Amino acid sequence: MSNNTGRFITFEGGEGVGKSTNIQFVSEWLQQQGIRTLITREPGGTEIAEKIRNDLLKAHHNEDMSDLAELLLVFAARAQHLEKVIRPALASGTWVLCDRFTDSTIAYQGYGRGLSKEVIASLKKLVQQGMEPDCTFLLEAPLELGMSRARGRAADAGEQVDRFETEKLEFFQRVQQGFTELAEQQPRFRRIDASQPLTQVQKAIATQMEQLLTTGGLV
Ligand code: Z5A
């Protein structure tokens, strides 16, 4: 990437680990450095992709959603999001902060549902055309802690349980294993202990951001 294009930073991890909270923190941190940011999320981020998100998350349909349909919907939403929001923002010099991206697909649809990693890799190639995040923060916390934080927040906001939240514990254990393996394989990951108090989590993220900016990891 040339220096006047934005950077693409993704936030990954299980339910309730603090992705939404910390994406906001990173956005404010970058803005203090004079960097323009855009916060977005997956599935979602455009009108059409948000409609797909609603179908993906809706807990009860009159029929079960097939695993393959789920995978294709995730990538359909991503294709729209990349073309209409992410690529134009990056091209204009805005840094894009995205709550989940394809690592979630590998973790949830690959490890969680057991869909073929090769099929996911070929869809990724088709949709992303070689594009990867510049950096990915993986927020890690024990499953029970993340779940209880997510339920607490959902109860406060009066939100319903979504389709993924109805899955069994073993599903989320496989997903977590997926994220761990991805982070071990790829240097773009920054692993953050999200079980700490929020001030500590944000201190760790700020340290990583400073390093990335000063060592040229992102610029
Ligand atoms: N999905 C998929 O299957 N395949 C894909 O390719 C993609 C997604 C992209 C929607 O994700 C679902 O889509 C997701 C996977 C699937 N399903 N699941 N499970 P989502 O990101 O919208 O939903 P989520 O993962 O359930 O995230 P969340 O509940 O929004 O959690 P979060 O953003 O990570 O956490 P938060 O809202 O920032 O924090 C939760 C609460 O904890 C909140 O009250 C905070 O104030 C509090 N919090 C945060 N950090 C701390 C600390 N450190 N201490 C104390 N309290 C804290």
CSV table of C-alpha atoms and ligand atoms in Angstrom, one decimal:
chain,number,residue,atom,x,y,z
A,1,MET,CA,0.0,0.0,0.0
A,2,SER,CA,1.2,3.5,-0.7
A,3,ASN,CA,1.5,6.0,2.2
A,4,ASN,CA,-1.6,8.0,1.4
A,5,THR,CA,-4.0,5.1,1.5
A,6,GLY,CA,-5.7,4.2,4.8
A,7,ARG,CA,-4.9,1.1,6.9
A,8,PHE,CA,-7.3,-1.7,7.5
A,9,ILE,CA,-7.4,-2.9,11.1
A,10,THR,CA,-9.7,-5.7,12.2
A,11,PHE,CA,-10.9,-6.8,15.7
A,12,GLU,CA,-11.6,-10.4,16.3
A,13,GLY,CA,-12.5,-12.8,19.1
A,14,GLY,CA,-15.4,-14.5,20.7
A,15,GLU,CA,-18.6,-13.1,22.0
A,16,GLY,CA,-18.5,-10.2,24.5
A,17,VAL,CA,-14.7,-9.9,24.6
A,18,GLY,CA,-14.9,-6.2,24.1
A,19,LYS,CA,-14.5,-5.7,20.3
A,20,SER,CA,-17.1,-2.9,20.0
A,21,THR,CA,-15.8,-1.1,23.2
A,22,ASN,CA,-12.1,-1.2,22.0
A,23,ILE,CA,-12.7,-0.4,18.4
A,24,GLN,CA,-14.1,2.9,19.7
A,25,PHE,CA,-11.0,3.4,21.8
A,26,VAL,CA,-8.7,2.8,18.9
A,27,SER,CA,-10.7,5.2,16.7
A,28,GLU,CA,-10.4,8.0,19.3
A,29,TRP,CA,-6.7,7.1,19.8
A,30,LEU,CA,-6.0,7.4,16.1
A,31,GLN,CA,-8.0,10.6,15.7
A,32,GLN,CA,-5.8,12.1,18.5
A,33,GLN,CA,-2.9,11.4,16.1
A,34,GLY,CA,-4.7,13.3,13.4
A,35,ILE,CA,-5.7,10.1,11.5
A,36,ARG,CA,-9.2,9.9,10.0
A,37,THR,CA,-11.1,6.7,10.9
A,38,LEU,CA,-14.2,4.8,9.9
A,39,ILE,CA,-15.7,2.2,12.2
A,40,THR,CA,-17.7,-0.6,10.5
A,41,ARG,CA,-18.6,-4.2,11.2
A,42,GLU,CA,-19.2,-7.6,9.7
A,43,PRO,CA,-21.5,-9.0,8.8
A,44,GLY,CA,-22.9,-5.6,7.8
A,45,GLY,CA,-21.6,-2.1,7.1
A,46,THR,CA,-23.8,-1.3,4.1
A,47,GLU,CA,-27.6,-1.3,3.7
A,48,ILE,CA,-27.6,-4.6,1.8
A,49,ALA,CA,-25.0,-6.2,4.0
A,50,GLU,CA,-27.0,-5.2,7.1
A,51,LYS,CA,-30.1,-6.9,5.7
A,52,ILE,CA,-28.0,-10.0,5.2
A,53,ARG,CA,-26.8,-9.6,8.8
A,54,ASN,CA,-30.4,-9.5,10.1
A,55,ASP,CA,-31.1,-12.9,8.3
A,56,LEU,CA,-27.9,-14.4,9.6
A,57,LEU,CA,-28.5,-13.4,13.2
A,58,LYS,CA,-32.2,-13.9,13.4
A,59,ALA,CA,-32.6,-16.7,16.0
A,60,HIS,CA,-35.8,-18.2,14.5
A,61,HIS,CA,-36.7,-18.7,10.8
A,62,ASN,CA,-39.4,-21.0,9.6
A,63,GLU,CA,-36.7,-23.3,8.3
A,64,ASP,CA,-33.1,-24.0,9.4
A,65,MET,CA,-30.4,-22.1,7.6
A,66,SER,CA,-28.0,-24.5,5.9
A,67,ASP,CA,-24.3,-24.1,6.8
A,68,LEU,CA,-23.4,-23.6,3.2
A,69,ALA,CA,-26.0,-20.9,2.8
A,70,GLU,CA,-24.7,-19.2,6.0
A,71,LEU,CA,-21.2,-19.2,4.5
A,72,LEU,CA,-22.3,-17.8,1.2
A,73,LEU,CA,-24.3,-15.1,2.9
A,74,VAL,CA,-21.4,-14.0,5.0
A,75,PHE,CA,-19.2,-13.7,1.8
A,76,ALA,CA,-22.1,-11.9,-0.1
A,77,ALA,CA,-22.3,-9.3,2.7
A,78,ARG,CA,-18.5,-9.0,2.6
A,79,ALA,CA,-18.3,-8.5,-1.2
A,80,GLN,CA,-20.8,-5.6,-0.9
A,81,HIS,CA,-19.0,-4.1,2.2
A,82,LEU,CA,-15.6,-4.3,0.5
A,83,GLU,CA,-16.8,-2.7,-2.8
A,84,LYS,CA,-19.1,0.0,-1.4
A,85,VAL,CA,-17.4,1.0,1.9
A,86,ILE,CA,-14.0,-0.5,2.8
A,87,ARG,CA,-12.1,-0.1,-0.5
A,88,PRO,CA,-13.4,3.5,-1.2
A,89,ALA,CA,-12.6,4.6,2.4
A,90,LEU,CA,-9.0,3.2,2.3
A,91,ALA,CA,-8.5,4.8,-1.1
A,92,SER,CA,-9.5,8.2,0.3
A,93,GLY,CA,-6.9,7.8,3.1
A,94,THR,CA,-9.3,6.9,5.9
A,95,TRP,CA,-8.3,4.1,8.2
A,96,VAL,CA,-10.9,1.4,8.4
A,97,LEU,CA,-11.6,-0.3,11.8
A,98,CYS,CA,-13.7,-3.3,11.3
A,99,ASP,CA,-15.5,-5.3,14.0
A,100,ARG,CA,-14.9,-8.9,12.6
A,101,PHE,CA,-13.8,-9.9,9.1
A,102,THR,CA,-12.8,-13.1,7.4
A,103,ASP,CA,-10.9,-14.6,10.4
A,104,SER,CA,-14.4,-14.8,11.9
A,105,THR,CA,-15.5,-16.8,8.9
A,106,ILE,CA,-12.6,-19.2,9.3
A,107,ALA,CA,-13.3,-19.5,13.0
A,108,TYR,CA,-17.1,-19.8,13.0
A,109,GLN,CA,-17.9,-21.4,9.6
A,110,GLY,CA,-14.6,-23.3,9.3
A,111,TYR,CA,-13.8,-24.5,12.9
A,112,GLY,CA,-17.3,-24.0,14.4
A,113,ARG,CA,-19.5,-25.5,11.6
A,114,GLY,CA,-16.8,-27.7,10.2
A,115,LEU,CA,-17.1,-26.4,6.6
A,116,SER,CA,-14.1,-27.0,4.3
A,117,LYS,CA,-11.2,-24.7,4.9
A,118,GLU,CA,-10.3,-25.0,1.1
A,119,VAL,CA,-13.8,-23.8,0.1
A,120,ILE,CA,-13.5,-20.9,2.5
A,121,ALA,CA,-10.1,-20.0,1.2
A,122,SER,CA,-11.3,-20.0,-2.4
A,123,LEU,CA,-14.3,-17.7,-1.5
A,124,LYS,CA,-11.9,-15.5,0.4
A,125,LYS,CA,-9.7,-15.2,-2.7
A,126,LEU,CA,-12.6,-14.4,-5.0
A,127,VAL,CA,-14.0,-11.7,-2.7
A,128,GLN,CA,-10.8,-10.2,-1.3
A,129,GLN,CA,-8.6,-10.4,-4.4
A,130,GLY,CA,-5.5,-10.6,-2.2
A,131,MET,CA,-6.5,-7.9,0.2
A,132,GLU,CA,-5.7,-8.6,3.9
A,133,PRO,CA,-6.0,-6.6,7.1
A,134,ASP,CA,-2.8,-4.6,7.9
A,135,CYS,CA,-3.3,-5.6,11.5
A,136,THR,CA,-5.7,-7.7,13.5
A,137,PHE,CA,-6.4,-7.4,17.3
A,138,LEU,CA,-7.4,-10.7,18.7
A,139,LEU,CA,-9.1,-10.1,22.1
A,140,GLU,CA,-8.9,-13.2,24.2
A,141,ALA,CA,-10.8,-14.1,27.3
A,142,PRO,CA,-12.2,-17.3,28.8
A,143,LEU,CA,-15.5,-18.2,27.0
A,144,GLU,CA,-17.6,-17.9,30.2
A,145,LEU,CA,-16.4,-14.4,30.9
A,146,GLY,CA,-17.1,-13.1,27.4
A,147,MET,CA,-20.5,-14.8,27.4
A,148,SER,CA,-21.5,-13.3,30.7
A,149,ARG,CA,-20.3,-9.8,29.6
A,150,ALA,CA,-22.3,-10.1,26.4
A,151,ARG,CA,-25.4,-11.3,28.2
A,152,GLY,CA,-25.1,-8.4,30.7
A,153,ARG,CA,-24.8,-5.9,27.9
A,154,ALA,CA,-27.7,-7.5,26.0
A,155,ALA,CA,-29.9,-7.4,29.1
A,156,ASP,CA,-29.1,-3.7,29.6
A,157,ALA,CA,-30.0,-3.0,26.0
A,158,GLY,CA,-33.1,-5.2,25.9
A,159,GLU,CA,-31.6,-7.2,23.0
A,160,GLN,CA,-32.8,-10.7,22.0
A,161,VAL,CA,-30.4,-13.8,21.8
A,162,ASP,CA,-29.1,-14.2,18.3
A,163,ARG,CA,-28.8,-17.4,16.2
A,164,PHE,CA,-25.1,-17.9,17.0
A,165,GLU,CA,-25.8,-17.4,20.8
A,166,THR,CA,-28.1,-20.4,20.7
A,167,GLU,CA,-25.1,-22.7,19.9
A,168,LYS,CA,-23.7,-25.2,22.4
A,169,LEU,CA,-20.5,-24.6,24.4
A,170,GLU,CA,-18.5,-27.0,22.2
A,171,PHE,CA,-19.2,-24.9,19.1
A,172,PHE,CA,-17.7,-21.8,20.8
A,173,GLN,CA,-14.7,-23.9,22.0
A,174,ARG,CA,-14.0,-24.9,18.4
A,175,VAL,CA,-14.3,-21.2,17.3
A,176,GLN,CA,-11.9,-20.1,20.0
A,177,GLN,CA,-9.4,-22.8,18.9
A,178,GLY,CA,-9.7,-21.5,15.4
A,179,PHE,CA,-8.8,-17.9,16.5
A,180,THR,CA,-5.9,-19.2,18.5
A,181,GLU,CA,-4.5,-21.2,15.5
A,182,LEU,CA,-4.9,-18.3,13.1
A,183,ALA,CA,-3.1,-15.9,15.5
A,184,GLU,CA,-0.2,-18.4,15.9
A,185,GLN,CA,0.1,-18.7,12.1
A,186,GLN,CA,0.0,-15.1,11.0
A,187,PRO,CA,2.2,-12.1,12.1
A,188,ARG,CA,-0.5,-9.5,11.5
A,189,PHE,CA,-2.2,-10.6,14.7
A,190,ARG,CA,-1.8,-8.7,18.0
A,191,ARG,CA,-3.1,-10.8,20.9
A,192,ILE,CA,-4.6,-8.9,23.8
A,193,ASP,CA,-5.6,-10.4,27.2
A,194,ALA,CA,-9.2,-9.1,27.3
A,195,SER,CA,-9.9,-10.6,30.7
A,196,GLN,CA,-8.1,-7.8,32.4
A,197,PRO,CA,-9.9,-4.6,33.6
A,198,LEU,CA,-10.8,-2.3,30.6
A,199,THR,CA,-8.1,0.3,31.5
A,200,GLN,CA,-5.4,-2.5,31.3
A,201,VAL,CA,-6.8,-3.8,28.0
A,202,GLN,CA,-6.7,-0.3,26.5
A,203,LYS,CA,-3.2,0.3,27.8
A,204,ALA,CA,-2.1,-2.9,26.1
A,205,ILE,CA,-3.8,-1.9,22.8
A,206,ALA,CA,-2.3,1.7,22.9
A,207,THR,CA,1.1,0.2,23.4
A,208,GLN,CA,0.6,-2.0,20.4
A,209,MET,CA,-0.7,0.9,18.3
A,210,GLU,CA,2.3,3.1,19.3
A,211,GLN,CA,4.7,0.3,18.3
A,212,LEU,CA,2.9,-0.2,15.0
A,213,LEU,CA,3.1,3.5,14.2
A,214,THR,CA,6.6,4.0,15.3
A,215,THR,CA,8.2,0.9,13.9
A,216,GLY,CA,6.5,1.4,10.5
A,217,GLY,CA,4.3,-1.7,11.0
A,218,LEU,CA,1.4,0.4,9.7
A,219,VAL,CA,2.9,3.4,7.9
B,1,Z5A,N1,-20.0,-14.2,12.3
B,1,Z5A,C1,-19.8,-15.4,11.6
B,1,Z5A,O1,-20.3,-16.4,12.0
B,1,Z5A,N2,-19.0,-15.3,10.5
B,1,Z5A,C2,-18.4,-14.2,10.1
B,1,Z5A,O2,-17.7,-14.2,9.1
B,1,Z5A,C3,-18.7,-13.0,10.8
B,1,Z5A,C4,-19.5,-13.0,11.9
B,1,Z5A,C5,-18.1,-11.7,10.3
B,1,Z5A,C6,-22.2,-11.4,15.1
B,1,Z5A,O3,-21.1,-10.9,15.7
B,1,Z5A,C7,-22.1,-12.8,14.9
B,1,Z5A,O4,-21.7,-13.1,13.5
B,1,Z5A,C8,-21.0,-13.5,15.7
B,1,Z5A,C9,-20.2,-14.4,14.8
B,1,Z5A,C10,-20.9,-14.3,13.5
B,1,Z5A,N3,-21.7,-14.3,16.7
B,1,Z5A,N4,-21.4,-14.7,17.8
B,1,Z5A,N5,-21.3,-15.1,18.8
B,1,Z5A,P1,-21.1,-9.6,16.6
B,1,Z5A,O5,-19.6,-9.2,16.6
B,1,Z5A,O6,-22.1,-8.6,16.3
B,1,Z5A,O7,-21.5,-10.2,18.0
B,1,Z5A,P2,-20.6,-10.7,19.2
B,1,Z5A,O8,-19.4,-11.4,18.9
B,1,Z5A,O9,-21.6,-11.5,20.0
B,1,Z5A,O10,-20.0,-9.4,19.9
B,1,Z5A,P3,-20.6,-8.6,21.0
B,1,Z5A,O11,-21.6,-9.3,21.9
B,1,Z5A,O12,-21.1,-7.3,20.3
B,1,Z5A,O13,-19.4,-8.3,21.9
B,1,Z5A,P4,-18.1,-7.4,21.8
B,1,Z5A,O14,-18.3,-6.3,20.8
B,1,Z5A,O15,-16.9,-8.2,21.7
B,1,Z5A,O16,-18.0,-6.8,23.2
B,1,Z5A,P5,-18.6,-5.3,23.8
B,1,Z5A,O17,-20.0,-5.1,23.4
B,1,Z5A,O18,-17.5,-4.3,23.5
B,1,Z5A,O19,-18.5,-5.7,25.4
B,1,Z5A,C11,-19.5,-6.5,26.0
B,1,Z5A,C12,-19.7,-5.9,27.4
B,1,Z5A,O20,-18.6,-6.1,28.2
B,1,Z5A,C13,-20.0,-4.4,27.4
B,1,Z5A,O21,-21.0,-4.2,28.4
B,1,Z5A,C14,-18.7,-3.8,27.8
B,1,Z5A,O22,-18.9,-2.6,28.5
B,1,Z5A,C15,-18.1,-4.9,28.7
B,1,Z5A,N6,-16.6,-4.9,28.7
B,1,Z5A,C16,-15.8,-4.9,27.6
B,1,Z5A,N7,-14.5,-5.1,28.0
B,1,Z5A,C17,-14.5,-5.2,29.3
B,1,Z5A,C18,-13.5,-5.4,30.3
B,1,Z5A,N8,-12.2,-5.5,29.9
B,1,Z5A,N9,-13.9,-5.5,31.5
B,1,Z5A,C19,-15.2,-5.4,31.9
B,1,Z5A,N10,-16.2,-5.2,31.1
B,1,Z5A,C20,-15.9,-5.1,29.8
